[in-house]
PDB file of C-alpha atoms in Angstrom:
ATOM      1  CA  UNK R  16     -52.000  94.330  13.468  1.00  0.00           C
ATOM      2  CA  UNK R  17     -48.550  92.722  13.939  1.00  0.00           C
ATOM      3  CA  UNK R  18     -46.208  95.637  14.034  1.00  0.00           C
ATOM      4  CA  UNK R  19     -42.495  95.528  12.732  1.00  0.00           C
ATOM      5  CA  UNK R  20     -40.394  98.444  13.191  1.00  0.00           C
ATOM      6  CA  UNK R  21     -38.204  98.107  10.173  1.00  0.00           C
ATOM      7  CA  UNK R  22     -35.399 100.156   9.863  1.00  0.00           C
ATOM      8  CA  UNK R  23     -35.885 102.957   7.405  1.00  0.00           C
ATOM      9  CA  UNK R  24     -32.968 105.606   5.496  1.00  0.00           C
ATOM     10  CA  UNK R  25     -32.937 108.727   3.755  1.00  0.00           C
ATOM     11  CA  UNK R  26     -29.693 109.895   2.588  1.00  0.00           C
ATOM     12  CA  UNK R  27     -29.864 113.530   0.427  1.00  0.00           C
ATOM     13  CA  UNK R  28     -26.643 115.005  -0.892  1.00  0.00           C
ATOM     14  CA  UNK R  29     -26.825 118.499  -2.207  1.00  0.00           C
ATOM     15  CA  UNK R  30     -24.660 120.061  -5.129  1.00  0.00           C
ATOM     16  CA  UNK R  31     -21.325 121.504  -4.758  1.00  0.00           C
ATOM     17  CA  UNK R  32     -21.313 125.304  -3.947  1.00  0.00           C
ATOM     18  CA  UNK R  33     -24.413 125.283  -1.794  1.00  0.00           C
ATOM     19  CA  UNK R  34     -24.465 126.450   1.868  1.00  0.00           C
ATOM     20  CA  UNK R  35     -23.672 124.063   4.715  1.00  0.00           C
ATOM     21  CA  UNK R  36     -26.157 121.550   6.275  1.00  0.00           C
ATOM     22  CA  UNK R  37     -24.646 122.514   9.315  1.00  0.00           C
ATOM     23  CA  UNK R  38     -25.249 125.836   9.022  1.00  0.00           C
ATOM     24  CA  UNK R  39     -28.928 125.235   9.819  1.00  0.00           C
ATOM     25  CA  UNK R  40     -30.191 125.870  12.886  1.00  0.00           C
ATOM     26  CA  UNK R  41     -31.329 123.481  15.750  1.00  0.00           C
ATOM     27  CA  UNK R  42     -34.950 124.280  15.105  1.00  0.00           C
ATOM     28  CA  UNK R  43     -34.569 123.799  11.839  1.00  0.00           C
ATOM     29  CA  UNK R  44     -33.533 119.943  12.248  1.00  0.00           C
ATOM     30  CA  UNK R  45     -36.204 119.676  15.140  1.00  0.00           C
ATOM     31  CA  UNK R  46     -38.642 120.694  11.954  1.00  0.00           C
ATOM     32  CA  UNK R  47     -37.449 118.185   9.715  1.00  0.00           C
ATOM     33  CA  UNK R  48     -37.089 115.258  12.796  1.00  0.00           C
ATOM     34  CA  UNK R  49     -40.640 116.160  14.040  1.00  0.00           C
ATOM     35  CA  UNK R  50     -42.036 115.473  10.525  1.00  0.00           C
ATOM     36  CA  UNK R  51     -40.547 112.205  10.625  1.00  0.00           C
ATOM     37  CA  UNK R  52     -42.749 111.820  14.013  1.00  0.00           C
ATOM     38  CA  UNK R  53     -39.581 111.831  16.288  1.00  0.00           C
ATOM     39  CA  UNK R  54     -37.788 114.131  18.288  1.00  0.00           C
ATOM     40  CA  UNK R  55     -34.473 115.075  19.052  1.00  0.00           C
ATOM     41  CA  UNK R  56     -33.032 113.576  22.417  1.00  0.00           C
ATOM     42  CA  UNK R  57     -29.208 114.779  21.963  1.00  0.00           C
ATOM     43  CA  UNK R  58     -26.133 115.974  19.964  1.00  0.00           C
ATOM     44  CA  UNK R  59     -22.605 115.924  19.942  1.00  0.00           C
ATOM     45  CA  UNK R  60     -20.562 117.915  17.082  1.00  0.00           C
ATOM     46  CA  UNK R  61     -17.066 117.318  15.331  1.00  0.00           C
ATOM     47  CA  UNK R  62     -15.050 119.409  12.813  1.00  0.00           C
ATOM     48  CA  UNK R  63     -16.948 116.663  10.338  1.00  0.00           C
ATOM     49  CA  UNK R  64     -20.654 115.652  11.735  1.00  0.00           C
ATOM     50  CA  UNK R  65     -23.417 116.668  13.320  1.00  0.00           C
ATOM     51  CA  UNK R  66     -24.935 113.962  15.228  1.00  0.00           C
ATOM     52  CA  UNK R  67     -28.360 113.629  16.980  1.00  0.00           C
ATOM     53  CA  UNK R  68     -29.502 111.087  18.907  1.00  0.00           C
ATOM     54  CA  UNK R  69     -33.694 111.172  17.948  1.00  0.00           C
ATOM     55  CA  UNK R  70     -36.447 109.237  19.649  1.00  0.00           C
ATOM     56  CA  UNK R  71     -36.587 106.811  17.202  1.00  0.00           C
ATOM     57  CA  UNK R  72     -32.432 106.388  15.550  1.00  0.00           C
ATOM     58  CA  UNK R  73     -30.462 108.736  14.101  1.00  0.00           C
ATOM     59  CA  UNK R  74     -29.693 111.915  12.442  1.00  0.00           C
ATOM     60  CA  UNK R  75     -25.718 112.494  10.909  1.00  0.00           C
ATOM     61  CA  UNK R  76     -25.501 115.952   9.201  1.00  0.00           C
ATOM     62  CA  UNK R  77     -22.775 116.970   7.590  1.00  0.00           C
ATOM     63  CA  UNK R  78     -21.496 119.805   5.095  1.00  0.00           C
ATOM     64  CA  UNK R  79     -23.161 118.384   1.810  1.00  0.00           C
ATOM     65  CA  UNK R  80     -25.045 115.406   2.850  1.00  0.00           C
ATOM     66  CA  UNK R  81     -27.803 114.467   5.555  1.00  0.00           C
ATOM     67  CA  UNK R  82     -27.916 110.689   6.616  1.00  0.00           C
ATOM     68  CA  UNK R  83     -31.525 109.998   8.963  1.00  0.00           C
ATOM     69  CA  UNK R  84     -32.430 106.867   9.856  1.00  0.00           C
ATOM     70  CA  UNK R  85     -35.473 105.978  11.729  1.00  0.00           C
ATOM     71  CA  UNK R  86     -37.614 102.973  12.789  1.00  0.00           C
ATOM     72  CA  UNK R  87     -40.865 102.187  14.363  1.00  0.00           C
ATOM     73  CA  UNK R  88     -44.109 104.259  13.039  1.00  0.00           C
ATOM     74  CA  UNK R  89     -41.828 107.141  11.938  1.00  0.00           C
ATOM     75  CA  UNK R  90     -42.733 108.459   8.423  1.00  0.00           C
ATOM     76  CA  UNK R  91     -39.265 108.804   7.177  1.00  0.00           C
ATOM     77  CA  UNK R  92     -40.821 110.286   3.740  1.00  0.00           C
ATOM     78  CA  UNK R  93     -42.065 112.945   5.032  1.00  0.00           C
ATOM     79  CA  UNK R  94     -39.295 114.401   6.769  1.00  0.00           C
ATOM     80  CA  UNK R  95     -37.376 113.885   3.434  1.00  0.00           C
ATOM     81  CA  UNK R  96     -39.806 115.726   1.506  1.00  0.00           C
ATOM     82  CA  UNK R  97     -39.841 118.571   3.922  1.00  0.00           C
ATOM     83  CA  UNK R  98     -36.101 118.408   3.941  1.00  0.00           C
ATOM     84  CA  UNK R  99     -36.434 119.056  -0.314  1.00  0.00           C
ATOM     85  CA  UNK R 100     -39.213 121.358   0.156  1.00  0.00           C
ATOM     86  CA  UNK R 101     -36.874 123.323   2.444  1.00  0.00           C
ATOM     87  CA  UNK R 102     -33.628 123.224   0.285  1.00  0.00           C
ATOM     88  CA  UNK R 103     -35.244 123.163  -3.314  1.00  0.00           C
ATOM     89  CA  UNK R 104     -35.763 120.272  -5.304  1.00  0.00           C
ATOM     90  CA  UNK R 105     -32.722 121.498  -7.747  1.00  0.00           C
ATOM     91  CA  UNK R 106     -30.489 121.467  -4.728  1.00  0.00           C
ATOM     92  CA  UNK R 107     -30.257 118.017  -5.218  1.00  0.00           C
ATOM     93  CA  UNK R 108     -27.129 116.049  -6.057  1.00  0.00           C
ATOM     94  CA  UNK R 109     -28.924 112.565  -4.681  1.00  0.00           C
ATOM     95  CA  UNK R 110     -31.509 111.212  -2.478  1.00  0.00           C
ATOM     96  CA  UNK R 111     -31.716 107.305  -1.560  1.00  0.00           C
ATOM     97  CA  UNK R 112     -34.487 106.311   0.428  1.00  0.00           C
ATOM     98  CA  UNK R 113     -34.393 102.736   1.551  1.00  0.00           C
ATOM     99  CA  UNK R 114     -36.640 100.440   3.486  1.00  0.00           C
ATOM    100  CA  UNK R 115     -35.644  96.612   4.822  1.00  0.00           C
ATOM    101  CA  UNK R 116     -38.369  94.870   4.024  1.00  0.00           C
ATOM    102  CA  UNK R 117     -40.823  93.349   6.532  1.00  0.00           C
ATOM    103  CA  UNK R 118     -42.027  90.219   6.783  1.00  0.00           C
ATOM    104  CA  UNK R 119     -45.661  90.893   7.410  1.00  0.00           C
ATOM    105  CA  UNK R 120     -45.870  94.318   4.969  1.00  0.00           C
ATOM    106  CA  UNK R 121     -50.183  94.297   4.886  1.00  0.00           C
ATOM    107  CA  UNK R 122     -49.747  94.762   8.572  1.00  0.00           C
ATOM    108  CA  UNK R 123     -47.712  97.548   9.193  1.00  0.00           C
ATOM    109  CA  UNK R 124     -49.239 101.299   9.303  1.00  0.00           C
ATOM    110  CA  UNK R 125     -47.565 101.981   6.060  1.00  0.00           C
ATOM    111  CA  UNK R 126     -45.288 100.631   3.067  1.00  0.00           C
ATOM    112  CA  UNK R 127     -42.469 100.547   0.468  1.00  0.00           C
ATOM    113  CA  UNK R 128     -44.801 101.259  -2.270  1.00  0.00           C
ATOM    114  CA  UNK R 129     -46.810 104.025  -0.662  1.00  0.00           C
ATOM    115  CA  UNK R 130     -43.659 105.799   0.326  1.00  0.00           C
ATOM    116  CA  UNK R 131     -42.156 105.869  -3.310  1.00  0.00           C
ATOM    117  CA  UNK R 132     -46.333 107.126  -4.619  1.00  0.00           C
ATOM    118  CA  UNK R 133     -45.422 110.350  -1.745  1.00  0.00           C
ATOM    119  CA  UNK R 134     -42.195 110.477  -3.141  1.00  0.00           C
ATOM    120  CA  UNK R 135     -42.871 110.241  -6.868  1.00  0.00           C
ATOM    121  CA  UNK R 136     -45.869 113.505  -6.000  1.00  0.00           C
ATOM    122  CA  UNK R 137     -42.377 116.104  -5.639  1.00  0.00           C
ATOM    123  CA  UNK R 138     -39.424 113.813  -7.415  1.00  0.00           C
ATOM    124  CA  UNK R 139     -39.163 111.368 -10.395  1.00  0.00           C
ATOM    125  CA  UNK R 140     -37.041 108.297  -9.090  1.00  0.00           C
ATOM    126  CA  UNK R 141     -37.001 104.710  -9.469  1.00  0.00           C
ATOM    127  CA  UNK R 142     -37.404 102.020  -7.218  1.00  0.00           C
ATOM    128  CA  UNK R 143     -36.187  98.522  -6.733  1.00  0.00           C
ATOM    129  CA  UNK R 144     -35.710  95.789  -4.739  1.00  0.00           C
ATOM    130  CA  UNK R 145     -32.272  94.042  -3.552  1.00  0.00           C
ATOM    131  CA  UNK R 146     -31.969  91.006  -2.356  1.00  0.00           C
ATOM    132  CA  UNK R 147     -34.158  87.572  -2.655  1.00  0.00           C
ATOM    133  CA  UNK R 148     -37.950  89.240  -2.569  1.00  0.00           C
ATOM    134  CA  UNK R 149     -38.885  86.099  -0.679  1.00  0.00           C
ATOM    135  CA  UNK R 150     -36.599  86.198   2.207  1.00  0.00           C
ATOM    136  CA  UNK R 151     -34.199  89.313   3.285  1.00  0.00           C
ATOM    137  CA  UNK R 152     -34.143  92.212   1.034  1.00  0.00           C
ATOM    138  CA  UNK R 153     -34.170  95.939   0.845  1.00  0.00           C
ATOM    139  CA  UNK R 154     -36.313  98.650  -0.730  1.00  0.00           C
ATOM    140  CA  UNK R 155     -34.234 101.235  -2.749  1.00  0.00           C
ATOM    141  CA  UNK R 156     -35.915 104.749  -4.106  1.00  0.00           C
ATOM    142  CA  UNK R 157     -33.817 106.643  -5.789  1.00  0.00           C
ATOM    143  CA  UNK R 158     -33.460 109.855  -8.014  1.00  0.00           C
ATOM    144  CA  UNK R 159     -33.245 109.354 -11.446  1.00  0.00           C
ATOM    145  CA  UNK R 160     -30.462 111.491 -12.235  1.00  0.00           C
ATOM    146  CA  UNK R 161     -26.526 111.012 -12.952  1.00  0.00           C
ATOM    147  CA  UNK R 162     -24.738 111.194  -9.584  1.00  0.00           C
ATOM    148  CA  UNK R 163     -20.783 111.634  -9.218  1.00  0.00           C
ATOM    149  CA  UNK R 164     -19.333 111.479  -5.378  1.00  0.00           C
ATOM    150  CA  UNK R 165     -17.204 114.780  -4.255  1.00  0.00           C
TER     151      UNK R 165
END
């Protein structure tokens, strides 16, 4: 197995009116980063972020929105599913999950396609690809519902 430890992104916004992301407790985002199969190392706050340095990226939370980003043999997907499960599904404004591609994908310990199947068992979403599929691109799942920025 040739590994490649692609970067990987979850963004989830919540609708307007809900309680804070940063409201939740520290153990509750150790929860949610040790389902992605990382841990937190640090964390500095400002009067607009909370940001935590994990074992394998990053973790930016703010009021309405939560921005991870992982790499290596994290499983991004599940964290984002417990993160739903958590929250409620109807919570949800938006979620984007994206994955650079890889160039060896039947080698790695999991992929694009197997993420969106996980996904697709809690949320109905579409997927595509950006980019050239033959050279650089990037794996986009996405809710399939109307979103409007705040």
């Amino acid at each position: 197995m040739l590994f490649e430890g692609s970067e990987k992104k979850v963004e989830i916004v919540v609708r307007p009116g809900l309680p804070s992301f940063r409201e939740k407790s520290r153990e509750f985002w150790d929860e949610i980063v040790t389902a992605a199969g990382a841990c937190i190392l640090s964390e500095v706050h400002s009067e607009a972020c909370d940001a935590y340095l994990l074992s394998e990226s990053s973790l930016f939370v703010f009021d309405n929105r939560v921005l991870m980003i992982t790499c290596g043999q994290t499983t991004l997907v599940s964290a984002a599913l417990h993160l739903v499960d958590e929250i409620g599904r109807d919570s949800l404004a938006s979620l984007i999950y994206q994955r650079k591609n890889e160039y060896f994908p039947d080698q790695q310990h999991s992929q694009f396609h197997e993420d969106v199947l996980i996904l697709e068992g809690k949320l109905k979403g579409k997927s595509l690809c950006l980019g050239d599929p033959n050279s650089h691109h990037m794996h986009v799942y996405h809710l399939n519902q109307d979103f409007v920025p705040q």
